[in-house]
Tab-separated table of C-alpha atoms and ligand atoms in Angstrom:
chain	number	residue	atom	x	y	z
A	212	MET	CA	-208.009	-7.894	8.543
A	213	LYS	CA	-209.408	-4.380	9.073
A	214	GLN	CA	-212.558	-5.746	10.653
A	215	ALA	CA	-210.570	-7.993	12.987
A	216	LEU	CA	-208.342	-5.053	13.978
A	217	PHE	CA	-211.292	-2.820	14.834
A	218	GLY	CA	-212.988	-5.653	16.723
A	219	PHE	CA	-209.804	-6.162	18.730
A	220	LEU	CA	-209.381	-2.447	19.482
A	221	ASP	CA	-212.965	-2.057	20.650
A	222	ALA	CA	-212.863	-5.154	22.886
A	223	THR	CA	-209.731	-4.268	24.861
A	224	PRO	CA	-209.964	-1.184	27.128
A	225	THR	CA	-207.454	-2.509	29.718
A	226	ALA	CA	-204.450	-4.852	29.840
A	227	LEU	CA	-206.587	-7.643	31.307
A	228	HIS	CA	-209.206	-7.227	28.556
A	229	THR	CA	-206.382	-7.338	25.994
A	230	ALA	CA	-205.056	-10.587	27.489
A	231	CYS	CA	-208.570	-12.097	27.589
A	232	GLU	CA	-209.244	-11.128	23.968
A	233	LEU	CA	-205.884	-12.571	22.879
A	234	VAL	CA	-206.781	-15.827	24.626
A	235	ARG	CA	-210.211	-15.844	22.961
A	236	VAL	CA	-208.779	-15.263	19.459
A	237	LEU	CA	-205.908	-17.726	19.961
A	238	SER	CA	-208.308	-20.386	21.303
A	239	GLU	CA	-210.488	-19.916	18.224
A	240	HIS	CA	-207.387	-20.682	16.172
A	241	GLY	CA	-206.645	-23.935	17.962
A	242	PHE	CA	-204.283	-22.802	20.731
A	243	ARG	CA	-204.839	-24.921	23.844
A	244	ARG	CA	-204.248	-23.433	27.264
A	245	LEU	CA	-201.626	-25.102	29.465
A	246	ASP	CA	-201.568	-24.765	33.232
A	247	GLU	CA	-198.277	-23.629	34.758
A	248	ARG	CA	-198.945	-25.942	37.722
A	249	GLU	CA	-199.137	-29.085	35.620
A	250	ARG	CA	-196.564	-31.144	33.745
A	251	TRP	CA	-196.480	-30.112	30.072
A	252	ASP	CA	-196.702	-32.676	27.328
A	253	VAL	CA	-196.019	-30.673	24.144
A	254	ARG	CA	-196.074	-32.248	20.675
A	255	SER	CA	-194.664	-30.955	17.408
A	256	GLY	CA	-197.115	-29.040	15.247
A	257	GLU	CA	-199.530	-28.432	18.153
A	258	ARG	CA	-200.625	-24.987	19.403
A	259	TYR	CA	-200.429	-23.933	23.051
A	260	LEU	CA	-200.821	-20.884	25.248
A	261	LEU	CA	-200.277	-19.966	28.862
A	262	VAL	CA	-201.590	-17.036	30.864
A	263	ARG	CA	-200.030	-15.260	33.826
A	264	GLY	CA	-201.992	-12.240	35.050
A	265	ALA	CA	-202.482	-10.013	31.992
A	266	SER	CA	-199.557	-11.621	30.140
A	267	VAL	CA	-199.971	-14.335	27.514
A	268	VAL	CA	-197.453	-16.670	25.846
A	269	ALA	CA	-198.633	-18.575	22.754
A	270	TRP	CA	-196.694	-20.872	20.455
A	271	ILE	CA	-196.825	-23.382	17.647
A	272	GLN	CA	-194.491	-26.220	18.549
A	273	GLY	CA	-191.845	-26.618	15.838
A	274	GLN	CA	-191.451	-29.781	13.750
A	275	ARG	CA	-187.766	-30.034	14.639
A	276	ALA	CA	-186.168	-30.189	18.084
A	277	ALA	CA	-185.921	-26.739	19.684
A	278	ALA	CA	-182.197	-27.294	20.377
A	279	GLU	CA	-181.641	-27.419	16.617
A	280	ALA	CA	-184.277	-25.120	15.090
A	281	GLY	CA	-184.774	-22.682	18.009
A	282	PHE	CA	-187.648	-20.253	18.531
A	283	ARG	CA	-188.934	-17.432	16.347
A	284	ILE	CA	-190.356	-15.092	18.955
A	285	ALA	CA	-192.291	-11.834	18.611
A	286	VAL	CA	-193.062	-9.834	21.760
A	287	ALA	CA	-195.469	-6.966	22.471
A	288	HIS	CA	-197.124	-5.490	25.571
A	289	THR	CA	-200.747	-5.548	26.721
A	290	ASP	CA	-200.702	-2.523	29.053
A	291	SER	CA	-200.927	1.198	28.284
A	292	PRO	CA	-200.638	4.346	30.393
A	293	GLY	CA	-203.822	5.528	32.046
A	294	LEU	CA	-205.708	6.660	35.115
A	295	LYS	CA	-206.816	4.208	37.776
A	296	LEU	CA	-209.778	5.138	39.919
A	297	LYS	CA	-209.264	5.158	43.704
A	298	HIS	CA	-212.845	4.154	44.342
A	299	SER	CA	-212.364	3.603	48.080
A	300	ALA	CA	-211.641	7.323	48.354
A	301	ALA	CA	-214.868	8.270	46.532
A	302	ARG	CA	-216.801	10.938	48.416
A	303	ASN	CA	-219.697	13.331	48.163
A	304	GLN	CA	-218.181	16.780	47.900
A	305	ASP	CA	-219.562	20.156	46.766
A	306	GLY	CA	-222.641	18.434	45.379
A	307	TYR	CA	-220.717	15.866	43.305
A	308	LEU	CA	-219.778	12.212	43.673
A	309	VAL	CA	-216.018	12.435	43.089
A	310	ALA	CA	-213.068	10.038	43.233
A	311	PRO	CA	-209.322	10.703	42.953
A	312	VAL	CA	-207.104	8.740	40.587
A	313	GLU	CA	-203.757	6.998	40.563
A	314	VAL	CA	-201.564	7.460	37.480
A	315	TYR	CA	-200.378	4.280	35.723
A	316	GLY	CA	-197.262	4.814	33.605
A	317	SER	CA	-196.828	8.093	31.735
A	318	PRO	CA	-200.058	9.237	30.071
A	319	ILE	CA	-200.458	12.699	28.518
A	320	VAL	CA	-202.912	13.506	31.297
A	321	SER	CA	-204.466	16.588	29.669
A	322	THR	CA	-206.000	14.294	27.030
A	323	TRP	CA	-208.036	12.510	29.720
A	324	LEU	CA	-209.841	15.750	30.602
A	325	ASP	CA	-213.246	16.853	29.294
A	326	ARG	CA	-213.862	13.493	27.629
A	327	ASP	CA	-216.694	10.988	27.905
A	328	LEU	CA	-214.995	8.436	30.136
A	329	THR	CA	-216.224	5.066	31.255
A	330	ILE	CA	-214.934	2.542	33.799
A	331	ALA	CA	-213.398	-0.810	32.879
A	332	GLY	CA	-211.273	-3.203	34.875
A	333	SER	CA	-211.685	-6.316	36.934
A	334	LEU	CA	-213.422	-7.412	40.093
A	335	THR	CA	-211.789	-10.123	42.130
A	336	VAL	CA	-214.254	-12.323	43.939
A	337	ALA	CA	-214.160	-15.657	45.734
A	338	PRO	CA	-214.221	-18.485	43.097
A	339	GLN	CA	-217.730	-19.670	43.945
A	340	ALA	CA	-219.078	-16.136	43.507
A	341	ALA	CA	-217.970	-15.898	39.866
A	342	PRO	CA	-219.485	-18.574	37.641
A	343	GLN	CA	-217.657	-17.132	34.605
A	344	ALA	CA	-214.258	-17.273	36.351
A	345	ARG	CA	-212.221	-20.111	34.878
A	346	ASP	CA	-209.371	-20.296	37.358
A	347	ARG	CA	-209.062	-23.902	38.423
A	348	ALA	CA	-207.149	-23.198	41.595
A	349	ALA	CA	-209.838	-23.478	44.202
A	350	LEU	CA	-207.863	-21.380	46.646
A	351	ARG	CA	-207.067	-18.567	44.242
A	352	PRO	CA	-209.777	-15.931	43.771
A	353	ALA	CA	-210.485	-15.049	40.155
A	354	ALA	CA	-210.545	-11.658	38.429
A	355	VAL	CA	-213.685	-10.982	36.390
A	356	PRO	CA	-213.164	-8.346	33.669
A	357	PHE	CA	-215.965	-5.870	32.991
A	358	ARG	CA	-216.635	-2.604	31.178
A	359	LEU	CA	-219.529	-0.239	31.766
A	360	SER	CA	-221.401	0.300	28.517
A	361	GLY	CA	-221.728	4.080	28.437
A	362	ALA	CA	-219.969	7.221	29.616
A	363	CYS	CA	-220.095	7.635	33.385
A	364	ALA	CA	-217.265	9.970	34.362
A	365	VAL	CA	-215.625	13.249	33.454
A	366	ILE	CA	-212.481	15.029	34.646
A	367	PRO	CA	-213.238	18.688	33.916
A	368	ASN	CA	-210.651	21.349	33.204
A	369	LEU	CA	-210.852	24.624	35.072
A	370	ALA	CA	-212.603	27.291	32.962
A	371	ILE	CA	-210.232	29.640	31.174
A	372	HIS	CA	-211.717	32.617	33.097
A	373	LEU	CA	-210.411	31.004	36.288
A	374	ASN	CA	-207.068	29.969	34.776
A	375	ARG	CA	-206.175	32.620	32.189
A	376	THR	CA	-202.700	31.249	31.505
A	377	ILE	CA	-203.663	27.625	30.806
A	378	ASN	CA	-202.641	27.978	27.144
A	379	ASP	CA	-199.166	29.079	28.221
A	380	GLY	CA	-198.621	25.597	29.625
A	381	PHE	CA	-200.140	24.186	32.786
A	382	ALA	CA	-198.753	21.536	35.122
A	383	TYR	CA	-201.569	19.330	36.382
A	384	ASN	CA	-201.059	18.158	39.942
A	385	MET	CA	-201.723	14.430	39.655
A	386	HIS	CA	-203.402	14.204	43.044
A	387	ASP	CA	-205.312	17.490	43.250
A	388	HIS	CA	-206.438	18.253	39.676
A	389	LEU	CA	-207.565	14.911	38.270
A	390	HIS	CA	-210.618	14.015	40.380
A	391	ALA	CA	-213.208	12.180	38.328
A	392	ILE	CA	-216.784	13.427	38.694
A	393	LEU	CA	-219.058	10.379	38.724
A	394	GLY	CA	-222.369	12.170	39.138
A	395	ILE	CA	-224.402	14.453	41.364
A	396	ALA	CA	-224.062	13.571	45.032
A	397	GLY	CA	-226.977	11.623	46.404
A	398	ASN	CA	-228.535	11.313	42.950
A	399	GLY	CA	-229.801	7.822	42.156
A	400	GLU	CA	-231.741	5.196	44.001
A	401	SER	CA	-229.168	4.040	46.521
A	402	GLN	CA	-228.072	6.349	49.274
A	403	SER	CA	-225.138	4.110	50.227
A	404	GLU	CA	-221.527	4.959	50.991
A	405	PRO	CA	-219.959	6.776	47.985
A	406	SER	CA	-217.390	3.987	47.464
A	407	MET	CA	-220.205	1.391	47.617
A	408	THR	CA	-222.198	3.388	45.040
A	409	VAL	CA	-219.278	3.012	42.627
A	410	LEU	CA	-218.819	-0.659	43.467
A	411	GLN	CA	-222.516	-1.427	43.018
A	412	ALA	CA	-222.504	0.172	39.563
A	413	VAL	CA	-219.592	-1.933	38.319
A	414	ALA	CA	-220.532	-5.159	40.150
A	415	GLY	CA	-223.918	-5.232	38.459
A	416	CYS	CA	-222.175	-4.937	35.098
A	417	ALA	CA	-219.759	-7.784	35.954
A	418	GLY	CA	-222.610	-10.008	37.115
A	419	VAL	CA	-221.412	-10.322	40.696
A	420	GLU	CA	-222.709	-9.091	44.034
A	421	ALA	CA	-220.973	-5.946	45.317
A	422	ASP	CA	-220.562	-7.427	48.796
A	423	GLN	CA	-218.673	-10.434	47.358
A	424	VAL	CA	-216.005	-8.260	45.740
A	425	LEU	CA	-212.627	-8.760	47.421
A	426	LEU	CA	-210.726	-6.320	45.209
A	427	ALA	CA	-211.745	-3.860	42.498
A	428	GLU	CA	-209.283	-2.627	39.875
A	429	LEU	CA	-211.028	0.224	38.087
A	430	TYR	CA	-209.598	2.207	35.158
A	431	LEU	CA	-210.980	5.275	33.407
A	432	CYS	CA	-211.247	4.570	29.683
A	433	ASP	CA	-212.215	6.218	26.436
A	434	THR	CA	-215.747	5.576	25.176
A	435	GLN	CA	-214.938	6.620	21.609
A	436	PRO	CA	-214.453	3.625	19.328
A	437	ALA	CA	-211.467	3.291	16.990
A	438	ALA	CA	-211.997	5.167	13.723
A	439	LEU	CA	-210.459	5.867	10.343
A	440	THR	CA	-209.732	9.510	9.597
A	441	GLY	CA	-207.969	11.546	6.897
A	442	LEU	CA	-209.641	12.553	3.623
A	443	SER	CA	-209.111	9.064	2.223
A	444	GLY	CA	-209.610	7.238	5.516
A	445	GLU	CA	-205.970	6.190	5.609
A	446	LEU	CA	-205.307	7.220	9.220
A	447	LEU	CA	-206.182	5.025	12.190
A	448	SER	CA	-207.256	6.901	15.331
A	449	ALA	CA	-207.748	5.051	18.615
A	450	SER	CA	-206.712	4.915	22.239
A	451	ARG	CA	-203.866	2.576	23.305
A	452	LEU	CA	-202.532	1.821	19.810
A	453	ASP	CA	-199.310	1.609	21.846
A	454	ASN	CA	-199.323	-1.312	22.104
A	455	ARG	CA	-202.583	-2.934	21.111
A	456	ALA	CA	-201.547	-2.544	17.466
A	457	GLY	CA	-198.428	-4.545	18.371
A	458	CYS	CA	-200.466	-7.235	20.151
A	459	PHE	CA	-202.863	-7.482	17.224
A	460	THR	CA	-200.173	-7.820	14.546
A	461	VAL	CA	-198.257	-10.482	16.498
A	462	CYS	CA	-201.425	-12.433	17.339
A	463	ASP	CA	-202.878	-12.255	13.825
A	464	ALA	CA	-199.595	-13.334	12.229
A	465	LEU	CA	-199.199	-16.228	14.686
A	466	CYS	CA	-202.786	-17.430	14.217
A	467	ASN	CA	-202.290	-17.518	10.450
A	468	SER	CA	-198.945	-19.327	10.589
A	469	GLY	CA	-198.491	-23.055	10.205
A	470	ALA	CA	-196.057	-25.345	11.973
A	471	GLY	CA	-192.505	-24.871	10.692
A	472	ASP	CA	-189.127	-26.238	11.755
A	473	ALA	CA	-188.697	-23.579	14.451
A	474	THR	CA	-191.211	-22.986	17.242
A	475	ALA	CA	-193.172	-19.805	16.409
A	476	MET	CA	-194.039	-17.856	19.552
A	477	GLY	CA	-195.956	-14.672	20.403
A	478	VAL	CA	-195.461	-13.136	23.845
A	479	PHE	CA	-197.714	-10.416	25.227
A	480	PHE	CA	-196.319	-8.853	28.393
A	481	ASP	CA	-198.100	-6.770	31.006
A	482	HIS	CA	-196.351	-3.979	32.950
A	483	GLU	CA	-194.165	-2.523	30.167
A	484	GLU	CA	-195.310	1.011	30.934
A	485	ILE	CA	-194.116	0.765	34.535
A	486	GLY	CA	-190.702	-0.760	33.853
A	487	SER	CA	-191.482	-4.450	33.129
A	488	ARG	CA	-190.287	-5.628	36.551
A	489	SER	CA	-193.068	-7.819	37.954
A	490	TRP	CA	-194.052	-11.496	38.106
A	491	ALA	CA	-195.454	-11.339	34.571
A	492	GLY	CA	-193.489	-8.505	32.907
A	493	ALA	CA	-190.683	-8.731	30.354
A	494	ASP	CA	-188.117	-8.317	33.167
A	495	SER	CA	-189.368	-11.516	34.814
A	496	VAL	CA	-188.579	-15.188	34.272
A	497	LEU	CA	-191.899	-15.781	32.440
A	498	LEU	CA	-190.445	-16.119	28.931
A	499	ARG	CA	-187.238	-17.861	30.034
A	500	HIS	CA	-189.147	-20.464	32.017
A	501	ALA	CA	-191.618	-21.046	29.170
A	502	ILE	CA	-188.728	-21.663	26.772
A	503	GLU	CA	-186.937	-23.943	29.250
A	504	ARG	CA	-190.070	-25.975	29.847
A	505	ILE	CA	-190.807	-26.335	26.129
A	506	VAL	CA	-187.234	-27.452	25.392
A	507	GLY	CA	-187.206	-29.640	28.511
A	508	ALA	CA	-190.386	-31.456	27.466
A	509	THR	CA	-188.423	-33.206	24.706
A	510	ASP	CA	-184.795	-32.887	25.876
A	511	GLY	CA	-184.120	-32.215	29.543
A	512	SER	CA	-180.410	-31.440	29.181
A	513	THR	CA	-178.950	-28.040	30.046
A	514	GLU	CA	-177.048	-28.208	26.774
A	515	ALA	CA	-180.331	-28.391	24.818
A	516	ARG	CA	-181.596	-25.180	26.492
A	517	TYR	CA	-178.406	-23.281	25.658
A	518	ARG	CA	-178.449	-24.473	22.064
A	519	ALA	CA	-182.121	-23.536	21.685
A	520	ALA	CA	-181.446	-19.990	22.940
A	521	ALA	CA	-178.503	-19.596	20.586
A	522	ALA	CA	-180.632	-20.748	17.628
A	523	SER	CA	-183.487	-18.320	18.426
A	524	CYS	CA	-184.361	-14.689	17.740
A	525	ILE	CA	-186.786	-12.102	19.105
A	526	ILE	CA	-188.642	-9.320	17.299
A	527	SER	CA	-189.877	-6.783	19.844
A	528	ASN	CA	-192.893	-5.016	18.351
A	529	ASP	CA	-193.736	-1.660	19.930
A	530	ALA	CA	-194.757	1.720	18.544
A	531	ALA	CA	-192.165	4.218	17.226
A	532	ASN	CA	-192.507	7.995	17.546
A	533	ALA	CA	-193.310	9.379	14.089
A	534	LEU	CA	-192.149	12.746	12.763
A	535	HIS	CA	-194.648	15.409	13.913
A	536	PRO	CA	-195.221	18.200	11.357
A	537	SER	CA	-195.384	20.858	14.098
A	538	TYR	CA	-192.286	19.641	15.960
A	539	ARG	CA	-189.858	18.692	13.199
A	540	ASP	CA	-186.796	19.507	15.310
A	541	LYS	CA	-187.586	16.629	17.690
A	542	HIS	CA	-186.158	14.144	15.183
A	543	ASP	CA	-182.909	13.680	13.332
A	544	ARG	CA	-184.281	14.002	9.785
A	545	ALA	CA	-182.317	11.027	8.448
A	546	TYR	CA	-183.982	8.811	11.082
A	547	ALA	CA	-187.476	10.297	11.266
A	548	PRO	CA	-190.190	7.750	10.413
A	549	ILE	CA	-193.410	9.023	8.860
A	550	LEU	CA	-196.928	7.592	8.917
A	551	GLY	CA	-197.523	5.340	5.933
A	552	GLY	CA	-193.800	4.910	5.301
A	553	GLY	CA	-193.671	1.292	6.478
A	554	PRO	CA	-192.488	-0.578	9.595
A	555	VAL	CA	-189.738	1.051	11.658
A	556	LEU	CA	-186.486	-0.523	12.831
A	557	LYS	CA	-185.434	1.170	16.097
A	558	SER	CA	-181.762	1.367	17.082
A	559	ASP	CA	-179.928	2.958	19.986
A	560	ALA	CA	-176.168	2.960	20.607
A	561	ASN	CA	-176.832	2.619	24.356
A	562	GLN	CA	-179.099	-0.431	23.906
A	563	ARG	CA	-182.283	1.269	25.047
A	564	TYR	CA	-183.505	-0.682	22.033
A	565	ALA	CA	-182.397	-4.311	21.797
A	566	THR	CA	-181.505	-4.113	18.101
A	567	VAL	CA	-178.380	-6.011	17.003
A	568	PRO	CA	-176.948	-5.861	13.444
A	569	GLU	CA	-177.479	-9.540	12.536
A	570	LEU	CA	-181.233	-9.341	13.059
A	571	SER	CA	-181.517	-5.871	11.498
A	572	ALA	CA	-180.467	-7.436	8.222
A	573	LEU	CA	-183.069	-10.181	8.689
A	574	PHE	CA	-185.808	-7.594	9.282
A	575	ALA	CA	-184.763	-5.565	6.228
A	576	GLN	CA	-184.933	-8.743	4.179
A	577	LEU	CA	-188.385	-9.648	5.544
A	578	CYS	CA	-189.664	-6.151	4.666
A	579	ARG	CA	-188.258	-6.414	1.149
A	580	GLU	CA	-189.828	-9.846	0.625
A	581	SER	CA	-193.156	-8.521	1.947
A	582	GLY	CA	-193.050	-5.655	-0.554
A	583	CYS	CA	-192.961	-2.843	2.022
A	584	THR	CA	-190.378	-0.168	2.717
A	585	MET	CA	-188.553	-0.169	6.045
A	586	GLN	CA	-187.908	3.023	7.991
A	587	GLN	CA	-185.295	3.606	10.666
A	588	LEU	CA	-185.470	5.447	13.964
A	589	VAL	CA	-182.455	6.667	15.889
A	590	SER	CA	-183.109	9.396	18.459
A	591	ARG	CA	-181.383	12.750	18.486
A	592	ALA	CA	-178.158	12.559	20.515
A	593	ASP	CA	-179.639	14.959	23.085
A	594	MET	CA	-182.812	12.885	23.628
A	595	ARG	CA	-183.392	9.529	25.280
A	596	PRO	CA	-185.595	6.968	23.540
A	597	GLY	CA	-188.553	5.378	25.323
A	598	SER	CA	-188.404	1.897	26.787
A	599	THR	CA	-189.649	-1.333	25.212
A	600	VAL	CA	-189.861	-4.992	26.183
A	601	GLY	CA	-187.032	-5.801	23.735
A	602	PRO	CA	-183.939	-5.308	25.952
A	603	PHE	CA	-185.582	-7.119	28.904
A	604	SER	CA	-186.637	-10.085	26.761
A	605	ALA	CA	-183.131	-10.359	25.323
A	606	ALA	CA	-181.404	-10.051	28.717
A	607	GLN	CA	-183.683	-12.547	30.478
A	608	THR	CA	-183.308	-15.224	27.785
A	609	GLY	CA	-179.901	-14.618	26.193
A	610	ILE	CA	-181.613	-14.470	22.793
A	611	ALA	CA	-180.647	-11.833	20.203
A	612	ALA	CA	-183.405	-9.296	19.556
A	613	ILE	CA	-184.445	-6.259	17.521
A	614	ASP	CA	-186.930	-3.499	18.234
A	615	VAL	CA	-189.418	-2.622	15.523
A	616	GLY	CA	-192.883	-1.063	15.373
A	617	ILE	CA	-195.412	1.035	13.533
A	618	PRO	CA	-194.837	4.809	13.384
A	619	LEU	CA	-197.236	6.570	15.755
A	620	LEU	CA	-198.254	10.160	16.534
A	621	ALA	CA	-199.130	11.371	20.042
A	622	MET	CA	-197.867	8.274	21.859
A	623	HIS	CA	-199.483	7.984	25.333
A	624	SER	CA	-202.277	10.398	24.466
A	625	MET	CA	-205.855	9.239	25.042
A	626	ARG	CA	-206.085	9.240	21.240
A	627	GLU	CA	-203.127	8.101	19.130
A	628	THR	CA	-202.815	8.221	15.341
A	629	ALA	CA	-201.197	5.697	13.008
A	630	ALA	CA	-201.461	4.672	9.340
A	631	LEU	CA	-203.560	1.604	8.600
A	632	THR	CA	-201.100	0.501	5.896
A	633	ASP	CA	-198.247	0.359	8.428
A	634	VAL	CA	-200.279	-1.992	10.635
A	635	THR	CA	-201.062	-4.353	7.747
A	636	ALA	CA	-197.463	-4.171	6.470
A	637	LEU	CA	-195.985	-5.118	9.843
A	638	ARG	CA	-198.492	-7.932	10.235
A	639	ASP	CA	-197.385	-9.308	6.834
A	640	VAL	CA	-193.707	-9.023	7.813
A	641	LEU	CA	-194.373	-10.956	11.040
A	642	LEU	CA	-196.294	-13.604	9.118
A	643	ARG	CA	-193.250	-14.079	6.885
A	644	TYR	CA	-191.005	-14.181	9.983
A	645	PHE	CA	-193.041	-16.953	11.615
A	646	ARG	CA	-193.252	-18.931	8.371
B	109	LIG	ZN1	-195.246	0.654	24.019
């Protein structure tokens, strides 16, 4: 499993890459892609998936009618906070080729500075211009994912001699202080427009012509691969573990599950880090419509849909803030998960987490049967927990849910740290859940 995890982490620098890799892995395990525009003919025991933007829904159709056996659903999110390059605003300035950025979600921006960054994202071109684009809608242009192979950008800090108080705490201005330097101005063979210089570099990598690009979505990404650290190699260090670790554990468990009575389903939502409200986020009708269509394929009655929802449950799998040895007062000690301590059940009296008691007991039981300890997270009363896709998934479908996840240090940093054993333990718990 370790090899598969590292392969997944190194193949997925953006949400779209994560969705594409999920589709690749799921397809290898027999999941067949359905088109939202076509009539679905689903059969018990068969494996299906659908894709909307950078969101993926995959399921193994249950042996029994969904109205009776329901769905066993696990949800995660494909996106992570980061910096998006505003390539159209690229310019030659002070001897550099520079471009400003747009901030996606809530990254710890200081961790993006003074690093070897590369560019990954997607180029949207007319269908005939992208032979590798698989979108069958002739009228809809297709997004071609790409990633430059080496480092190509840096966002430098100001030297300490010019900012003597930086170690006292410094507020980066998101517009003024985060310009990416992409090279020396005018260096290189082409002397084209600065924005075209950027576009030409990424278009060549994506295998398309720069002048055929209709839209470029470019993100600055880490070039450092995922690694094990700690004296015994027990710590996992990588970018975007929130929530690629969640996507991996759900996908791996689903791929290794067989067909049971209930329909086993993994859902991978985009747009969690910006509030989930979009055409493909957890606060959309994506999951509800998928469930209704699956139930409706065998029983078109409204009653069958309501019964299926009532017989179903959702495990929302997202990272949990672990106790930090230098900031121990940020947790209530009785509810402070530690790395290596096992999967975390997250609860919040104000339903910032979706957790309900009935399913908490189920999760505790699954952990016990899997041979791992379960930890609990409840925030301090004077702090607000982060968001997850759990409450949105529950509200949009009317299905009871819980929020769980691996404990994680430095959430939303360029480099996050987890324990490898927590990832494998949660994957085993999800496997038991689906089975
Ligand atoms: Zn998350």
